[in-house]
XYZ file of C-alpha atoms in Angstrom:
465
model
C 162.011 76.051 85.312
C 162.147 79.056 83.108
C 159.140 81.223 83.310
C 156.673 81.490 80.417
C 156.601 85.444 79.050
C 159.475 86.963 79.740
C 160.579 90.004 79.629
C 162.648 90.194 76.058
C 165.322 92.732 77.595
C 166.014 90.558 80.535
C 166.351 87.913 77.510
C 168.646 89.839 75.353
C 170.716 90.647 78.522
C 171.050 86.575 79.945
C 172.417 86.245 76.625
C 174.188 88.872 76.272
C 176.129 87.970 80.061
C 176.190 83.945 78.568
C 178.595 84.754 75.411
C 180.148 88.030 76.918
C 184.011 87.239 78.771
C 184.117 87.943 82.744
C 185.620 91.158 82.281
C 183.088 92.414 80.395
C 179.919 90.830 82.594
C 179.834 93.174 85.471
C 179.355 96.409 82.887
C 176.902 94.105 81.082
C 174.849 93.659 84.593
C 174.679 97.486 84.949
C 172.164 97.599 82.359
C 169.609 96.197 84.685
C 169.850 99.219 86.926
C 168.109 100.814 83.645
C 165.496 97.965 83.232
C 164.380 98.637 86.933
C 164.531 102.461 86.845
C 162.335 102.726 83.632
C 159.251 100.232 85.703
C 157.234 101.746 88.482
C 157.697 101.007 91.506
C 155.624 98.511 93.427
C 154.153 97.448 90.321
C 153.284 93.832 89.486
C 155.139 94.119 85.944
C 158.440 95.038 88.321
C 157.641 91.734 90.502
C 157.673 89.834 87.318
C 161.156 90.983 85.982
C 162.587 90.328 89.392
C 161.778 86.681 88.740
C 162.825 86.714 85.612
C 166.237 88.155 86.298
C 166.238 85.698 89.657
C 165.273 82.390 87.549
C 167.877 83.837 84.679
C 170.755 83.482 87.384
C 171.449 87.074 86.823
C 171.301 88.010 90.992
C 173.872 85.004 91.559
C 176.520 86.674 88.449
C 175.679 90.132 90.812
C 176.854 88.052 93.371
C 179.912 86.298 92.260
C 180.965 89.672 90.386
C 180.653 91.538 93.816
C 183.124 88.828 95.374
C 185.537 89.444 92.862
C 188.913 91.314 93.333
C 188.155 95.302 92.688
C 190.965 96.069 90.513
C 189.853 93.274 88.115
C 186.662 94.918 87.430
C 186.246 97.591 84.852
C 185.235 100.638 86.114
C 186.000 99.556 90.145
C 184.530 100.938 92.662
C 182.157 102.573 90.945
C 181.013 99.531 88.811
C 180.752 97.556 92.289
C 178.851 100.214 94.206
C 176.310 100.166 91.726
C 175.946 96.497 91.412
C 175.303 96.100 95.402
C 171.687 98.738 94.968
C 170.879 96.606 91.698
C 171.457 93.435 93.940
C 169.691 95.125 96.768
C 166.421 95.895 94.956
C 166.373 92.971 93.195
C 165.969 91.247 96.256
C 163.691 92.958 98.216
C 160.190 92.204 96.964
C 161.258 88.960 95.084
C 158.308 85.824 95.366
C 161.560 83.068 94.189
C 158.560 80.470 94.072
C 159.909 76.484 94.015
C 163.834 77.873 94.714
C 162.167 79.705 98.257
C 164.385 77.717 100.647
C 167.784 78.148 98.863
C 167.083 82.257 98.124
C 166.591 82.433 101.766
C 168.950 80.335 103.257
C 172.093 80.459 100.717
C 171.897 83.821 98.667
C 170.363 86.452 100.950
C 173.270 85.543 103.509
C 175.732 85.607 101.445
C 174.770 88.735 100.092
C 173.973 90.051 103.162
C 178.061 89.086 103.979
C 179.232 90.159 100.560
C 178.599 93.980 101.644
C 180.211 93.438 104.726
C 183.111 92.460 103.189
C 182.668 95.067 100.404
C 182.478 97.776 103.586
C 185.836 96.403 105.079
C 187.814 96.625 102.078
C 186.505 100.461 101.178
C 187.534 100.840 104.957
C 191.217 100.112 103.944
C 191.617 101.772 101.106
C 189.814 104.479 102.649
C 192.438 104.891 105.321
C 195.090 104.020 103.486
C 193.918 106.958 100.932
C 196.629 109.912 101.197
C 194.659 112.197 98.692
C 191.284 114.312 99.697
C 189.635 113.932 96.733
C 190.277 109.581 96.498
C 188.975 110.060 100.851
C 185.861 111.473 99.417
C 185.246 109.464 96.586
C 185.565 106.099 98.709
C 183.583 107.699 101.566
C 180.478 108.259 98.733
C 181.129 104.484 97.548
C 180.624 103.606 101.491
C 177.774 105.025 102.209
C 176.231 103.658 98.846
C 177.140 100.127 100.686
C 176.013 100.835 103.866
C 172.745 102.357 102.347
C 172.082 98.844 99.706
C 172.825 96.716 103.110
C 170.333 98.861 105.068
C 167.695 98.202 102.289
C 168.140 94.429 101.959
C 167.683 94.140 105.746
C 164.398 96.478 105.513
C 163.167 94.208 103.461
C 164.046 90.475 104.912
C 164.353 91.566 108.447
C 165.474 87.975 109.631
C 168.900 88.776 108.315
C 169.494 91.027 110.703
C 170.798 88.538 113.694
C 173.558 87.507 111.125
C 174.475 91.011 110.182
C 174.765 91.760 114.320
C 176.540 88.882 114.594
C 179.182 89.104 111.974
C 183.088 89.851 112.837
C 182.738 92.463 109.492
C 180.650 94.618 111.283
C 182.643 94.834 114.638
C 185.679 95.831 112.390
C 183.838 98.408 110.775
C 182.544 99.771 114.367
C 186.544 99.494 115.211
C 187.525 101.865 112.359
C 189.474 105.120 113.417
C 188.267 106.910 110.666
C 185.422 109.528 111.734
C 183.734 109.496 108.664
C 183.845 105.836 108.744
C 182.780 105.403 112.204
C 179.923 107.637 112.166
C 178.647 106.006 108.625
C 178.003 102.766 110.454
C 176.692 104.007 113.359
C 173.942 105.501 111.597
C 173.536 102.382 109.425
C 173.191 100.323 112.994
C 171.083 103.295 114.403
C 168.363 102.245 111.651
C 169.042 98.472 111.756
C 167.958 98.712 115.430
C 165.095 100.809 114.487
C 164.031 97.872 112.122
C 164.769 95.357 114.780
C 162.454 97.337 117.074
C 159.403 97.989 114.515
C 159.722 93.454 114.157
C 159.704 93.213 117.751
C 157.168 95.289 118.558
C 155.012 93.705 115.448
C 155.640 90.093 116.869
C 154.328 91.276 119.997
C 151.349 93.074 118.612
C 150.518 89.444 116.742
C 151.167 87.359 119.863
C 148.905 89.900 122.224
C 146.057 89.564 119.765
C 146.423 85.884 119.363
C 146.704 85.645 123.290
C 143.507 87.650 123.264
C 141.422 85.499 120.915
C 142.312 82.472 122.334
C 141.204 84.162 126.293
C 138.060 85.298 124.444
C 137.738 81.489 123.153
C 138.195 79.860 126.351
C 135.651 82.573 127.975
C 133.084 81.593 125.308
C 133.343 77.909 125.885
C 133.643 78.306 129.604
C 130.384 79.953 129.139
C 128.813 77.537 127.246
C 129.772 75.293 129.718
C 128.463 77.054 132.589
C 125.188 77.472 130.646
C 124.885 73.672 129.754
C 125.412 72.755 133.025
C 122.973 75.538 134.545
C 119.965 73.622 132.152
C 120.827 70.693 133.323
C 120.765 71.173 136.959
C 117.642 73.294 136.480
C 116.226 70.319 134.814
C 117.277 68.008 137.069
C 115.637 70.463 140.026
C 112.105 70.197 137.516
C 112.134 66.198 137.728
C 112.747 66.507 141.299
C 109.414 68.472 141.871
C 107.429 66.694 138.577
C 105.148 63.626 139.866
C 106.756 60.593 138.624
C 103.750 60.662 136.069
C 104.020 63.611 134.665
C 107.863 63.270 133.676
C 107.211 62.202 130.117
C 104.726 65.077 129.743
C 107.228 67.456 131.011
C 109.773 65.917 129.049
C 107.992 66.268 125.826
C 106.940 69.783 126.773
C 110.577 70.698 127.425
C 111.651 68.949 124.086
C 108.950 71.059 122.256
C 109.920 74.276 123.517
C 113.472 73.614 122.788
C 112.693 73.105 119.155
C 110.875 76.145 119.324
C 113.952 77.847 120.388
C 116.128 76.091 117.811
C 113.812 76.672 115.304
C 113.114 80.704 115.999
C 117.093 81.238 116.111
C 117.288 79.220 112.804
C 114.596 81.026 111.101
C 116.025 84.517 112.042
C 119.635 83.516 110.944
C 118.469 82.325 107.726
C 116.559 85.369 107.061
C 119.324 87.804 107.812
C 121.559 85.993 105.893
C 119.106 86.443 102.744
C 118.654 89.842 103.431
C 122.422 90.273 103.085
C 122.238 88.678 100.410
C 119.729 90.688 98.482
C 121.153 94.017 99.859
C 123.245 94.904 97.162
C 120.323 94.079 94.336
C 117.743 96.544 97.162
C 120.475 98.738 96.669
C 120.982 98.693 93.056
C 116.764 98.879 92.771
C 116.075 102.097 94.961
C 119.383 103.418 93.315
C 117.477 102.847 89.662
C 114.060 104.250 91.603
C 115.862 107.379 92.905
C 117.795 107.970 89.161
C 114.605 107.175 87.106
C 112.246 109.700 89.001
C 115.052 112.447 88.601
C 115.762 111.810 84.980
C 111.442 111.699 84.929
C 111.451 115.132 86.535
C 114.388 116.341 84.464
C 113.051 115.397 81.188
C 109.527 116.787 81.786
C 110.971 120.302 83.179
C 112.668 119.936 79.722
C 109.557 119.835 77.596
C 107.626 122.352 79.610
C 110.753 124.881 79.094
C 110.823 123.462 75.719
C 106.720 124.565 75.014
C 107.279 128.153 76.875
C 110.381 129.040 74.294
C 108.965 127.071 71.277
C 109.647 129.721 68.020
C 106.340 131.168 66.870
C 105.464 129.198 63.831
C 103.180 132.261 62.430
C 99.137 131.710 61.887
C 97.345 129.500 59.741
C 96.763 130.052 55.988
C 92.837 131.371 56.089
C 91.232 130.469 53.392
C 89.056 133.117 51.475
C 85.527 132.059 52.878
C 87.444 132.072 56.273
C 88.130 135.861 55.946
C 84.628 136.844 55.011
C 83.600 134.556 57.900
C 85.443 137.011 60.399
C 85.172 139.907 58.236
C 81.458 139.676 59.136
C 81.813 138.953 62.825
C 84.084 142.206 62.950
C 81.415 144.117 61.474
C 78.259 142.929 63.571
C 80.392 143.389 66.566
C 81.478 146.985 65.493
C 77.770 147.756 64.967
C 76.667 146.129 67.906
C 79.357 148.143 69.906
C 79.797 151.212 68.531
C 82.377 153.191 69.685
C 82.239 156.752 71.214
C 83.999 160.031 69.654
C 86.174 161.852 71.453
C 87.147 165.552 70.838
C 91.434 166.165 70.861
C 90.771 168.772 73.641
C 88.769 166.271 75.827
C 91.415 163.036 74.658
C 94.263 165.551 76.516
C 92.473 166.371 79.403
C 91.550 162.476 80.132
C 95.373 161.784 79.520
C 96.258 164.852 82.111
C 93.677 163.120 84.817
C 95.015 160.205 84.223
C 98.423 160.946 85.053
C 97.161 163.123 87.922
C 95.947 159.831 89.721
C 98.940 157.798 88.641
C 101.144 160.291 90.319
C 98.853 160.229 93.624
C 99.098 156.510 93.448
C 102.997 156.282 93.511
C 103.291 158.901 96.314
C 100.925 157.249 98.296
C 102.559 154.154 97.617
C 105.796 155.570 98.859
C 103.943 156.557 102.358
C 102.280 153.547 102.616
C 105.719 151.941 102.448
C 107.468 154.040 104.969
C 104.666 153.651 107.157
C 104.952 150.023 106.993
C 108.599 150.228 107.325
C 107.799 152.311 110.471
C 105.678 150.039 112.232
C 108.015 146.553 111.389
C 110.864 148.280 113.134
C 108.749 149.735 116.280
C 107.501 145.905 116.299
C 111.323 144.800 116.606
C 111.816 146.930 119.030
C 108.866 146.021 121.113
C 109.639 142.367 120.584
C 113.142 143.170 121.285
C 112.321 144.982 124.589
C 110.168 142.189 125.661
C 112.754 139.449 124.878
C 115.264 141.748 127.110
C 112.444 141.886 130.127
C 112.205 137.842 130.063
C 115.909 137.492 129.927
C 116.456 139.799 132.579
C 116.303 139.202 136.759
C 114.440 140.295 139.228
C 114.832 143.796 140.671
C 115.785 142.167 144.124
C 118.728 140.229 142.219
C 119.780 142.856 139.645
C 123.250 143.608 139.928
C 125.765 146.787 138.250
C 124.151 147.693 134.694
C 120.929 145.173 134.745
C 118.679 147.787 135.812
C 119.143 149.183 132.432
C 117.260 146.595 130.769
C 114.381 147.633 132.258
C 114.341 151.174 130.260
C 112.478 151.811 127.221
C 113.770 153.762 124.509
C 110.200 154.592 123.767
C 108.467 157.509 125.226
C 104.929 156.314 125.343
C 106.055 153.038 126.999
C 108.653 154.661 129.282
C 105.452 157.139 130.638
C 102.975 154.723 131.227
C 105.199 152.369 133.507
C 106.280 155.693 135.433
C 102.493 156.474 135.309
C 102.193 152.787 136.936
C 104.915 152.828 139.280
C 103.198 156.147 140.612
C 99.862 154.740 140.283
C 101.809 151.677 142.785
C 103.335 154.220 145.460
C 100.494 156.148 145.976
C 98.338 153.474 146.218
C 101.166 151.807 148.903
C 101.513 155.446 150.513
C 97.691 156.570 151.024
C 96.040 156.094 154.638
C 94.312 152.877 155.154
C 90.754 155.183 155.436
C 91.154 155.817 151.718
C 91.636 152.383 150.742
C 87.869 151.588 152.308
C 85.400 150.245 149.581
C 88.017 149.631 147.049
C 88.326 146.956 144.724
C 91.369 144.497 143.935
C 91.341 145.515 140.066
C 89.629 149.167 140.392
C 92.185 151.495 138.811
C 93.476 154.159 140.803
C 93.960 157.521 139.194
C 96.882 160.239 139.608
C 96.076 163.871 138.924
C 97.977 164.835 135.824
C 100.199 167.727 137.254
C 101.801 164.693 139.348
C 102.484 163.046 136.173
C 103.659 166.030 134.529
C 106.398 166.985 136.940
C 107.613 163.147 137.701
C 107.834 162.893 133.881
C 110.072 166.080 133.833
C 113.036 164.316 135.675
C 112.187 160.527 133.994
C 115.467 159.473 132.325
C 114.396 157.485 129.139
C 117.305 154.825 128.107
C 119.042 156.643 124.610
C 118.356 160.061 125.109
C 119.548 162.966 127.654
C 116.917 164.725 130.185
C 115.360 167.658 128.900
């Protein structure tokens, strides 16, 4: 069965092939190397002209050309090089639809054969070649073989037992050629590499089917095990029920089962309409969230729009309008009256003026130095007192952590050396002058003391005077 909206160059080129001679058909089926070029690949409109071309027999003339003689063929070797990669990709991705068991069966292993046979006879004439340049020319014709081959079987990867198992391919691994030999090695190299990916894909599939059906049987051995549980447990209940009371607890046991039954129902049936309605939630707070923001956008809009509105001038006043103000003006003026002021006095006021606008900016500029003072002596502080929490104890301070106990500050660094004096003499004094005092009472240290321990205190950041 023809298919319905075909493509009008594979039409043109069935028809072409049907009134063409053979010698002429295998140029003819070149053209289709063009056709498949020009479509992207992996497309659906390249899927579609592989059926076309496959339900227009033109894969079988591919076929029948490539087991032709070569020197019958126009343009040879060439010509029959190409037509294997236009037979290759025309297979590979191909849905043949009703004709499934004869494209599988019949024409991929023949084809599959055909390029076997096609390898063998560049073989021979390869070694039977006595000029470089004919060597190399065959060799390139080879490998474009050997690389069409490796393609089909990447694509229908159960033809590759019957490429393995073909005499072709045992005289090709037989060939004394080097060039030859190492060709289809590498083509075998990757057919085993595609053997290997199936494999290990089959037993991917049959681990995870082996593991749904344990996780089955665990799930109904479970069920099991729970069915019989109840029923033992009820069983146990009858035992201790009074014969009178078994209908009771029967109907009891009934009820609260249908309580069960009904409380999974009811939660099952409400999930399943709240994932249901989801999407339209979704869609609503998605409308919610862009209506407020448009809202907000629209009104910051019209305020910006108000604030840079052009000023549309002042209202025509009307003559009685004018004398209407014209006497407010006046009563104010007269009710107001302003005060005359002399040009010497008007310069002295504007000297005094700027007098006291010049002692406001300098003070200013103190005022901000001061405060710019007193945040940094708060950093520091802060700074030294994060540094004391951090730090250890004087009985586990070890190398340089007795420095963070100094003070770059002078003030601070005297009155804990003023302390720690204050501390030894108190520690040092006989026990009769320590008689009447206090736990809190503040002991003082004459200031010469203080004076010459300060003279020797190291501060941390500067030198000893």
């Amino acid at each position: 069965m023809k298919p319905t909206g075909t493509d009008p160059r594979i039409l043109a080129l069935a028809a072409e092939v049907a009134k063409s001679p053979d010698q002429n058909v295998p140029v003819i089926l070149l053209k289709l190397k063009e056709i498949i070029n020009n479509t992207p690949l992996g497309s659906s409109e390249l899927k579609k002209i592989k059926q076309d071309i496959y339900c227009y027999d033109l894969i079988q003339y591919c076929l029948l050309v490539l087991s032709q003689d070569c020197s019958r063929i126009q343009g040879g070797w060439n010509t029959i090089s190409q037509l294997t990669q236009i037979l290759s990709h025309c297979c590979v991705g191909l849905e043949p639809g009703e004709d499934a068991e004869e494209f599988y069966n019949e024409l991929l292993p023949s084809a599959a054969e055909n390029f076997l046979v096609l390898g063998r006879r560049l073989q021979t004439c390869f070694i039977n070649a006595a000029k470089a340049e004919e060597k190399d020319e065959l060799l390139h014709f080879f490998q474009i073989v050997t690389d069409s081959l490796f393609w089909l079987l990447g694509g229908h990867v159960q033809l590759i037992q019957n490429v393995l198992q073909s005499d072709h391919l045992l005289h090709l691994l037989q060939a004394d050629s080097v060039q030859i030999g190492s060709t289809v090695m590498t083509m075998l190299q990757n057919i085993l590499q595609i053997n290997r990916s199936k494999r290990t894909k089959i037993l991917l599939k049959i681990n995870r089917q082996k593991e749904e059906e344990d996780l089955r049987l665990q799930l109904q051995l479970q069920r099991q095990r729970a069915m019989r549980l109840s029923r033992e447990l009820r069983l146990s209940m009858l035992e201790i029920v009074h014969p009178g009371q078994v209908e009771k607890h029967n109907r009891e046991i009934e009820e609260k089962s249908a309580l069960i039954i009904q409380k999974h129902w009811r939660g099952y049936r409400e999930r399943k309409n709240f994932h249901q309605q989801r999407p339209s939630l979704l869609e609503y707070k998605a409308a919610v969230t862009l209506q407020r923001a448009a809202l907000k956008f629209l009104a910051k809009c019209r305020k910006r729009k108000k604030l840079f509105a052009p000023w549309q001038g002042l209202q025509e006043l009307t003559d009685a309008r004018r004398v209407e103000l014209k006497h407010q003006v006046d009563d104010y003026l007269k009710r107001h009256p302003g005060s005359q002021m002399s040009d010497v006095a008007s310069r002295e006021l504007h000297a005094h003026a700027q007098e006291r606008l010049q002692h406001y900016f300098m003070s200013r500029a103190l005022e901000e130095r001061a405060q710019q003072h007193r945040e940094a002596l708060m950093a520091q502080i802060s700074t030294n007192i994060e540094q004391l929490m951090k730090a250890p104890s004087l009985k586990e301070a070890e190398g340089k952590d007795p420095e963070l106990f100094l003070s770059r500050s002078r003030p601070v660094a005297a009155k804990a050396k003023e302390a720690h004096l204050t501390t030894l003499k108190h520690m040092q004094a006989p026990w009769w002058k320590k008689l009447g005092e206090e736990p809190g009472d503040e002991i003082n240290v004459p200031k010469d003391e203080l004076n010459l321990e300060l003279g020797t205190l190291f501060i941390g950041g500067t030198k000893p005077p």
